[in-house]
CSV table of C-alpha atoms and ligand atoms in Angstrom, one decimal:
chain,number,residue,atom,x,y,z
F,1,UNK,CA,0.0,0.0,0.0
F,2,UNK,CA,2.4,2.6,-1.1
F,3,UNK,CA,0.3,5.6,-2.1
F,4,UNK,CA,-2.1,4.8,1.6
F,5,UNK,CA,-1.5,6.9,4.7
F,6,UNK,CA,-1.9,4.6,7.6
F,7,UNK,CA,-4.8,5.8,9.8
F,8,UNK,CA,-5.6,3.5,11.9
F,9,UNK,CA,-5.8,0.2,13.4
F,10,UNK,CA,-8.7,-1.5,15.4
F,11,UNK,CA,-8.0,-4.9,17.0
F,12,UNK,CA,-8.3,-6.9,13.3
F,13,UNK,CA,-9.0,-4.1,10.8
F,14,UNK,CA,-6.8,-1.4,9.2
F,15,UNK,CA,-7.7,2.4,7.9
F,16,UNK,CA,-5.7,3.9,5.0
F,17,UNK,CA,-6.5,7.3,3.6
F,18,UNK,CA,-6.6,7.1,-0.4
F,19,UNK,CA,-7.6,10.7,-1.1
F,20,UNK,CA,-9.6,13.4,0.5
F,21,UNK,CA,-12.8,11.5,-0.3
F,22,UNK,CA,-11.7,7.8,0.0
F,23,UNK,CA,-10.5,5.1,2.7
F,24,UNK,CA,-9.5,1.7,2.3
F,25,UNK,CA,-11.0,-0.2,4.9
F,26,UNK,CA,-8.7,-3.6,5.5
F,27,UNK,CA,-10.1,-6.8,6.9
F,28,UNK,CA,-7.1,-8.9,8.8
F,29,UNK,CA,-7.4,-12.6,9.3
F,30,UNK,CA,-6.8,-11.7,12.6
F,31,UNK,CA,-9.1,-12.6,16.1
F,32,UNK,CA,-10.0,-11.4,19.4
F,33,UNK,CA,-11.5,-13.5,22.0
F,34,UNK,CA,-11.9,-12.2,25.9
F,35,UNK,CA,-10.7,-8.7,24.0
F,36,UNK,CA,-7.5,-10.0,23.2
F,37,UNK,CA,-5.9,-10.8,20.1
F,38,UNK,CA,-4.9,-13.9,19.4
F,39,UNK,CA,-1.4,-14.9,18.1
F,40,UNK,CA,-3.2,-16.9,15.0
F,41,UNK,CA,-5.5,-16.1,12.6
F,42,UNK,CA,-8.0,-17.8,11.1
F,43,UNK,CA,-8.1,-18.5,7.2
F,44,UNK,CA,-10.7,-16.3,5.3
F,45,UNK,CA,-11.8,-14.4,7.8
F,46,UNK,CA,-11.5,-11.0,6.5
F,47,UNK,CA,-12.5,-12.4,3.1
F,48,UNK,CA,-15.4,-14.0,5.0
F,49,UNK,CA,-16.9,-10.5,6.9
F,50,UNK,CA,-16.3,-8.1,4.1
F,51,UNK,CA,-18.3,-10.4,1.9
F,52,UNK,CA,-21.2,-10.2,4.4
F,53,UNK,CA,-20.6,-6.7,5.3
F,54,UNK,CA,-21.1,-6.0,1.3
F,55,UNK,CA,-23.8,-8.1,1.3
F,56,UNK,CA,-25.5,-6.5,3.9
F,57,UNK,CA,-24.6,-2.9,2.3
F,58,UNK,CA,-26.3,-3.8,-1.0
F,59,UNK,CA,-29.8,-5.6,1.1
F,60,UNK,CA,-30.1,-2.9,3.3
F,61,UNK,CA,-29.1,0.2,0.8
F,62,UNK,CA,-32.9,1.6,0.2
F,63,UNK,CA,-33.0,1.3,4.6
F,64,UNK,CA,-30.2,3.5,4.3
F,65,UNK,CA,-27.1,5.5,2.4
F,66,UNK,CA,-23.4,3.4,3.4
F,67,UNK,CA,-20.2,4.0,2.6
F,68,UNK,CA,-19.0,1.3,0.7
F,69,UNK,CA,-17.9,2.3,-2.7
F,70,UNK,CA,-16.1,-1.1,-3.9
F,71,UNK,CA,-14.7,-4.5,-3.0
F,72,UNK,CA,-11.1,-4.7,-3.7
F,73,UNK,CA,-9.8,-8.3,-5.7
F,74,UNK,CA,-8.1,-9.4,-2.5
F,75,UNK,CA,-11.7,-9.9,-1.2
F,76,UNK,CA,-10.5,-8.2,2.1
F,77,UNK,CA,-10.0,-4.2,1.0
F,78,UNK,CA,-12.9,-2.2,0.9
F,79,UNK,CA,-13.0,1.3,-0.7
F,80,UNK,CA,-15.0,3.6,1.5
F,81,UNK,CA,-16.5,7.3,1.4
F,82,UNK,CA,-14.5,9.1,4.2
F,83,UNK,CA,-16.8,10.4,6.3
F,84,UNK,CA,-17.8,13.1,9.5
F,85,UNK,CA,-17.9,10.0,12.2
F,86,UNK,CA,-20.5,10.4,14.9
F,87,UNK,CA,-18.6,9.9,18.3
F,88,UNK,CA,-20.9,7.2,19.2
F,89,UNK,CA,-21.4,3.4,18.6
F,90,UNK,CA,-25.2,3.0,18.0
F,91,UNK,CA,-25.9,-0.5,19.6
F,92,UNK,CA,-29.5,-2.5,19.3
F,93,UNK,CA,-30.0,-5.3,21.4
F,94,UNK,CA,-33.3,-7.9,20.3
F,95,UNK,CA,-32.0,-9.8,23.4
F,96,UNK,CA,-31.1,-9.5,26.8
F,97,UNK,CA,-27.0,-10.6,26.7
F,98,UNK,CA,-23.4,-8.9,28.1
F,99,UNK,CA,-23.4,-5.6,29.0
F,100,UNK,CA,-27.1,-5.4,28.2
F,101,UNK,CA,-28.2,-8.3,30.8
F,102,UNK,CA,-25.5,-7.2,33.2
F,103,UNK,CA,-27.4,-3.6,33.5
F,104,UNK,CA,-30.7,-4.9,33.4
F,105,UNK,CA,-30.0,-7.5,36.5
F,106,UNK,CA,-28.3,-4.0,38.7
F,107,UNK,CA,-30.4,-1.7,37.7
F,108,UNK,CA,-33.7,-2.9,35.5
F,109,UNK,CA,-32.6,-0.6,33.0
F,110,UNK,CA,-30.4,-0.7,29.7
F,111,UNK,CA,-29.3,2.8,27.9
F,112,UNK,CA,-32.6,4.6,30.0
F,113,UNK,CA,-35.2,1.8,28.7
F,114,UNK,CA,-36.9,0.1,31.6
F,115,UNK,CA,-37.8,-3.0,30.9
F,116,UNK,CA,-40.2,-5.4,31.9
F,117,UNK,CA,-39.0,-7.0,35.5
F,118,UNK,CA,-38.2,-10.4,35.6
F,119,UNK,CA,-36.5,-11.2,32.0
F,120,UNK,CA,-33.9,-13.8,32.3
F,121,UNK,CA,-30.6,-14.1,30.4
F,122,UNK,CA,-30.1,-14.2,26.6
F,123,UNK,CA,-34.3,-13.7,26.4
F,124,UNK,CA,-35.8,-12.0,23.5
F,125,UNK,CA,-36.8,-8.1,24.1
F,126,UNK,CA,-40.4,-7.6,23.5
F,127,UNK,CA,-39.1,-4.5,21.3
F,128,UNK,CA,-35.3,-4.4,19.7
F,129,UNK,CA,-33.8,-1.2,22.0
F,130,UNK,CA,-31.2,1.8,20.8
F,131,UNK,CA,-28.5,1.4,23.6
F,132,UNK,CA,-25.8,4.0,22.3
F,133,UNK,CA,-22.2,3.2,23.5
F,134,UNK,CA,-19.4,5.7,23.8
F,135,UNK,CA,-16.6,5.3,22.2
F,136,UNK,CA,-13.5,4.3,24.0
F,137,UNK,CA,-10.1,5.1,22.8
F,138,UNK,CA,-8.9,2.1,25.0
F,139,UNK,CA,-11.1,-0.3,27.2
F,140,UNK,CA,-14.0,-0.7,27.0
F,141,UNK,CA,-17.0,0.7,25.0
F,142,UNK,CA,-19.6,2.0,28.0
F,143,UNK,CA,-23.3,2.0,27.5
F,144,UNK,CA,-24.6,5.7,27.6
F,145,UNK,CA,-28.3,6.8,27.8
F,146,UNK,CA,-30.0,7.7,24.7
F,147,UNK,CA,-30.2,11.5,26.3
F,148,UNK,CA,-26.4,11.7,26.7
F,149,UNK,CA,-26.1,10.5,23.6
F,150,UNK,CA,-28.6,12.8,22.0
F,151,UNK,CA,-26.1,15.7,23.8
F,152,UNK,CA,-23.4,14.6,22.0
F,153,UNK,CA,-24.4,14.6,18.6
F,154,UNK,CA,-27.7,16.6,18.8
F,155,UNK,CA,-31.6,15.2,19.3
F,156,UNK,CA,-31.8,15.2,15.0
F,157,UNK,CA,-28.7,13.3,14.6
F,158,UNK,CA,-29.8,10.7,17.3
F,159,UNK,CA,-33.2,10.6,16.4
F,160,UNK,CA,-32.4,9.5,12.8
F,161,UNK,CA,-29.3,7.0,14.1
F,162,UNK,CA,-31.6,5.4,16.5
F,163,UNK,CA,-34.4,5.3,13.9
F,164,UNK,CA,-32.5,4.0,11.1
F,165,UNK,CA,-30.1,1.3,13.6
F,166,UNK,CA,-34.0,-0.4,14.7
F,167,UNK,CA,-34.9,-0.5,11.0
F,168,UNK,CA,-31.8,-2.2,9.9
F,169,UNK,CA,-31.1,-4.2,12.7
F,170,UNK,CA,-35.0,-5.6,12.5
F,171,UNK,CA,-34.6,-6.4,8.6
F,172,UNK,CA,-31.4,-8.5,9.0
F,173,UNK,CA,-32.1,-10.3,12.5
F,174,UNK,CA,-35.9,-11.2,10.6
F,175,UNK,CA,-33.5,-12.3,7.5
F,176,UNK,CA,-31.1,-13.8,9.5
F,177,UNK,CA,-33.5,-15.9,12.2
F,178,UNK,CA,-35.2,-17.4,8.8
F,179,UNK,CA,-31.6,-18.9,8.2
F,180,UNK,CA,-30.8,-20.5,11.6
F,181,UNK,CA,-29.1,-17.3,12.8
F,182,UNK,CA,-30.0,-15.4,15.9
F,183,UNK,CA,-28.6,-12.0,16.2
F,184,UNK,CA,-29.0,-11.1,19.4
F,185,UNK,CA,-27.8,-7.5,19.2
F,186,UNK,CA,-25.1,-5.3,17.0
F,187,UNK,CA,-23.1,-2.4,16.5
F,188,UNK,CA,-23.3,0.2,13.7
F,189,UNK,CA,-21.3,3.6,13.2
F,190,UNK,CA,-22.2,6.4,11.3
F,191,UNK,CA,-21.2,9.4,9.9
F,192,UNK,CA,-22.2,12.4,7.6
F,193,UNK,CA,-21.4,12.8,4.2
F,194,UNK,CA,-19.9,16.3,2.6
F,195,UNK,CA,-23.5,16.5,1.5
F,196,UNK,CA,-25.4,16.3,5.2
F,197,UNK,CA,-26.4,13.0,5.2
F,198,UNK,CA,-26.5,10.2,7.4
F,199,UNK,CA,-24.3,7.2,6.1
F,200,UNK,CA,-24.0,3.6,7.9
F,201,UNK,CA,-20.2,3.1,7.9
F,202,UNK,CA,-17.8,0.9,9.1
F,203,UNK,CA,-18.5,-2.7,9.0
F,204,UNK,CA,-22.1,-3.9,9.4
F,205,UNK,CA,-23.7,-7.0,10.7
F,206,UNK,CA,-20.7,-9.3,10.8
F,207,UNK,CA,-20.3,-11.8,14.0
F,208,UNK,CA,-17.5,-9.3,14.8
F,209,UNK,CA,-19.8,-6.3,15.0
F,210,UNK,CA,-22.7,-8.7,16.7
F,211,UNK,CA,-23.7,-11.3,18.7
F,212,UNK,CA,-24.8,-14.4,16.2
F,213,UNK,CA,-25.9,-17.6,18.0
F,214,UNK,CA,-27.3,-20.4,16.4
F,215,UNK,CA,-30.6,-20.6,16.8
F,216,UNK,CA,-31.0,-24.0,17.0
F,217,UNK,CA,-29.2,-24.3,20.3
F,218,UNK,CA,-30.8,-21.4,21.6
F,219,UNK,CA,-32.5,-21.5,25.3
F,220,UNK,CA,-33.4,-18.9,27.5
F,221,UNK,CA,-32.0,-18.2,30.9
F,222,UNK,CA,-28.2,-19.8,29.5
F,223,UNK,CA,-25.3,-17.8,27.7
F,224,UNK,CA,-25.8,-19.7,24.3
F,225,UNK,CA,-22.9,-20.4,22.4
F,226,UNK,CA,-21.2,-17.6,19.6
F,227,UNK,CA,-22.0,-18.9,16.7
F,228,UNK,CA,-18.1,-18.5,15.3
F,229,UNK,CA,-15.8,-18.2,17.9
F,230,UNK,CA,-17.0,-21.1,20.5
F,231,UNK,CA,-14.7,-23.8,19.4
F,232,UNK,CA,-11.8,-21.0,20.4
F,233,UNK,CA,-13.4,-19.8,23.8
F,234,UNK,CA,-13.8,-23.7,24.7
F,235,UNK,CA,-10.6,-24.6,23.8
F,236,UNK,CA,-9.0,-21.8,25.7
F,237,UNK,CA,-11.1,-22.3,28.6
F,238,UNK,CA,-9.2,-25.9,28.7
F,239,UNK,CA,-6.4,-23.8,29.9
F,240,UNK,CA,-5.0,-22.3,32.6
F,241,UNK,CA,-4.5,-19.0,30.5
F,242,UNK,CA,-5.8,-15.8,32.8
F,243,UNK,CA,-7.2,-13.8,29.7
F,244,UNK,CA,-4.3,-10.8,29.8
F,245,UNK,CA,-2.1,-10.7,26.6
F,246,UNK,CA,-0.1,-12.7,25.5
F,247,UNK,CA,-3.0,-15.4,24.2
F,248,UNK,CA,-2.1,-18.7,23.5
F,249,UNK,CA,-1.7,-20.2,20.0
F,250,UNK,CA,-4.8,-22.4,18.7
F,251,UNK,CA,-4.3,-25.8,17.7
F,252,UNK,CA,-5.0,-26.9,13.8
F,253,UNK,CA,-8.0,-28.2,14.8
F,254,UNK,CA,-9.8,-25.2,16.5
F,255,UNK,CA,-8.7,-23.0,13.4
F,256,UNK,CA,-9.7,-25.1,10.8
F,257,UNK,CA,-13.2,-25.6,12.8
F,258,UNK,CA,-13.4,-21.8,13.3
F,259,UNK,CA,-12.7,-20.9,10.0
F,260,UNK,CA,-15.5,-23.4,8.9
F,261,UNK,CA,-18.1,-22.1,10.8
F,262,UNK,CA,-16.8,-18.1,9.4
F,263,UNK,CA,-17.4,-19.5,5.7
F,264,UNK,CA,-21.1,-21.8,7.1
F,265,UNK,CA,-22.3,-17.9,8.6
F,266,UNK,CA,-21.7,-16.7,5.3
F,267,UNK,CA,-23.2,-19.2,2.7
F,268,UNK,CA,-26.2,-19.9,5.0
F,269,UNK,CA,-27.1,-15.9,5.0
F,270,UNK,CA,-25.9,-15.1,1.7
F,271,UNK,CA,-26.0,-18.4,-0.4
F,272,UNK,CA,-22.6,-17.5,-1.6
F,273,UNK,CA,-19.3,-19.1,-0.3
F,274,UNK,CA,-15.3,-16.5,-1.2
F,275,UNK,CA,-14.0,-17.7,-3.9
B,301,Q0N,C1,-13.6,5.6,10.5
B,301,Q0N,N1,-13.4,4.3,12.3
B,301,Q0N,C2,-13.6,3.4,13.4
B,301,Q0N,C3,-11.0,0.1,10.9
B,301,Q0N,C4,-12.2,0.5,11.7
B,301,Q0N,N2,-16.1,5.9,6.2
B,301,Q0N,C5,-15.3,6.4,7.2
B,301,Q0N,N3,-15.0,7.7,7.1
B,301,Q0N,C6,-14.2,8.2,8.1
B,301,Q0N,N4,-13.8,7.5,9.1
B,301,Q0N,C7,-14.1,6.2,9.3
B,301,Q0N,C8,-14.9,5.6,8.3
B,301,Q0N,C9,-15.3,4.2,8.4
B,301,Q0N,N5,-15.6,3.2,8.5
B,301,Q0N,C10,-14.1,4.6,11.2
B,301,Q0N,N6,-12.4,5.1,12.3
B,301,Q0N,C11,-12.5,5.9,11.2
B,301,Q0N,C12,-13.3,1.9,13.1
B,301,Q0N,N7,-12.0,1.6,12.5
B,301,Q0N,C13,-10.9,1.4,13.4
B,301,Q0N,C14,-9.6,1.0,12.6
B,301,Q0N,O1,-9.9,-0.1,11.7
């Protein structure tokens, strides 16, 4: 990437500036489990989320605008319109799970939304609920109300993220639930365009940005199973390892099951299996 200005790095992407207008948006084969990284990546895996994030772009484009301007040949490298990023991760939970159920069992609330009393772990939300996160540089994200969040970035700006994160999340979690996949909440980021407008950035609806559990295993009142990375949270809960940096290396077996169930996400929501 000679002609790229490095911007950025998240845990398993990378950011490059093309011009004033573009970014390349770069999908590692890298993974994070218990917030670290691990030491060994998983084949296909960035192939495997930008497909479905492009996917996803192109199913949900009349919901709303996005920034995706073209998949690179590597599979992995997105071209992207650079936009004005809201300062705020826009969450929607369908179901009661991490930070979400740990709220609602100290406090009955989650983001400001009181919920009915007695829900019980991973349990389906009568209503999908905006619960805007703030961004942390480092650490982790925390779970803001939806009137601090509406200071942040203005009651218009939130009133149109919140409206148009229900509306996608409810078209994909209806498309996804009638393809065995349960996704029991995710993360969007927007930003504005040179022109004013509201544009989903970022990735979108991946098992990186979400929580995906297979529905068929699915009960209420239990932590059900990730749908891509449980092989690699059993196998490293067979150790002794305390979850700080550095993580242990994965066998040949837990990557080659991991990268299997990456590519079965993808062809059971998209029919379409990377090249
Ligand atoms: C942007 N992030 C946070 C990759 C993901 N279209 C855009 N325009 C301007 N800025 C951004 C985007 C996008 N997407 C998004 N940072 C800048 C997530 N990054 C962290 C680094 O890896």
């Amino acid at each position: 990437m000679p002609d790229a200005v490095h911007l950025g790095s998240g845990k398993v992407r990378e950011l490059y500036a093309l011009d004033d207008e573009r970014l390349l948006l770069v999908a590692s084969d890298r993974i994070s489990t218990f917030d670290v990284v691990l030491p060994t990546a998983i084949p296909d895996k960035g192939r495997v989320l930008t497909g479905m994030s492009a996917f996803w772009f192109a199913r949900t484009a009349d919901i709303c605008a996005n920034h995706l301007l073209a998949l690179r040949p590597d599979g992995r490298s997105t071209e992207c319109r650079r936009l004005e990023m809201l300062p705020i991760e826009c969450v929607v939970r369908g179901y009661l799970s991490g930070s979400g159920w740990k709220d609602y069992r100290s406090t009955g609330e989650v983001s400001g939304h009181r919920l009915p009393a007695g829900l019980r772990e991973s349990e389906q939300l009568p209503e999908p609920i905006f619960t805007p996160a703030t961004k942390a540089t480092s650490g982790h994200d925390e779970n803001i109300t939806r009137a601090q969040a509406a200071e942040v970035v203005g009651a218009e700006r939130f009133a149109e993220a919140e409206r148009l994160s229900i509306a996608l999340y409810r078209f994909a979690a209806a498309y996804a639930r009638e393809r065995g996949i349960i996704i029991a909440d995710t993360k969007f980021e927007f930003g504005v365009d040179r022109t004013g407008r509201l544009v989903l950035g970022d990735e979108a609806l991946t098992p990186d940005s979400s929580r995906f559990w297979p529905a068929d295993q699915y009960q209420v009142g239990t932590s059900p199973p990730s749908y891509d990375k449980q092989f690699v949270r059993d196998y490293l809960e067979t150790l002794d390892w305390d979850k700080t940096p550095p993580a242990p290396k994965l066998p040949a077996d837990v990557i080659a099951r991991t990268s299997a169930k990456y590519r079965e996400a993808l062809v059971k929501l998209t029919g379409k299996n990377i090249a």
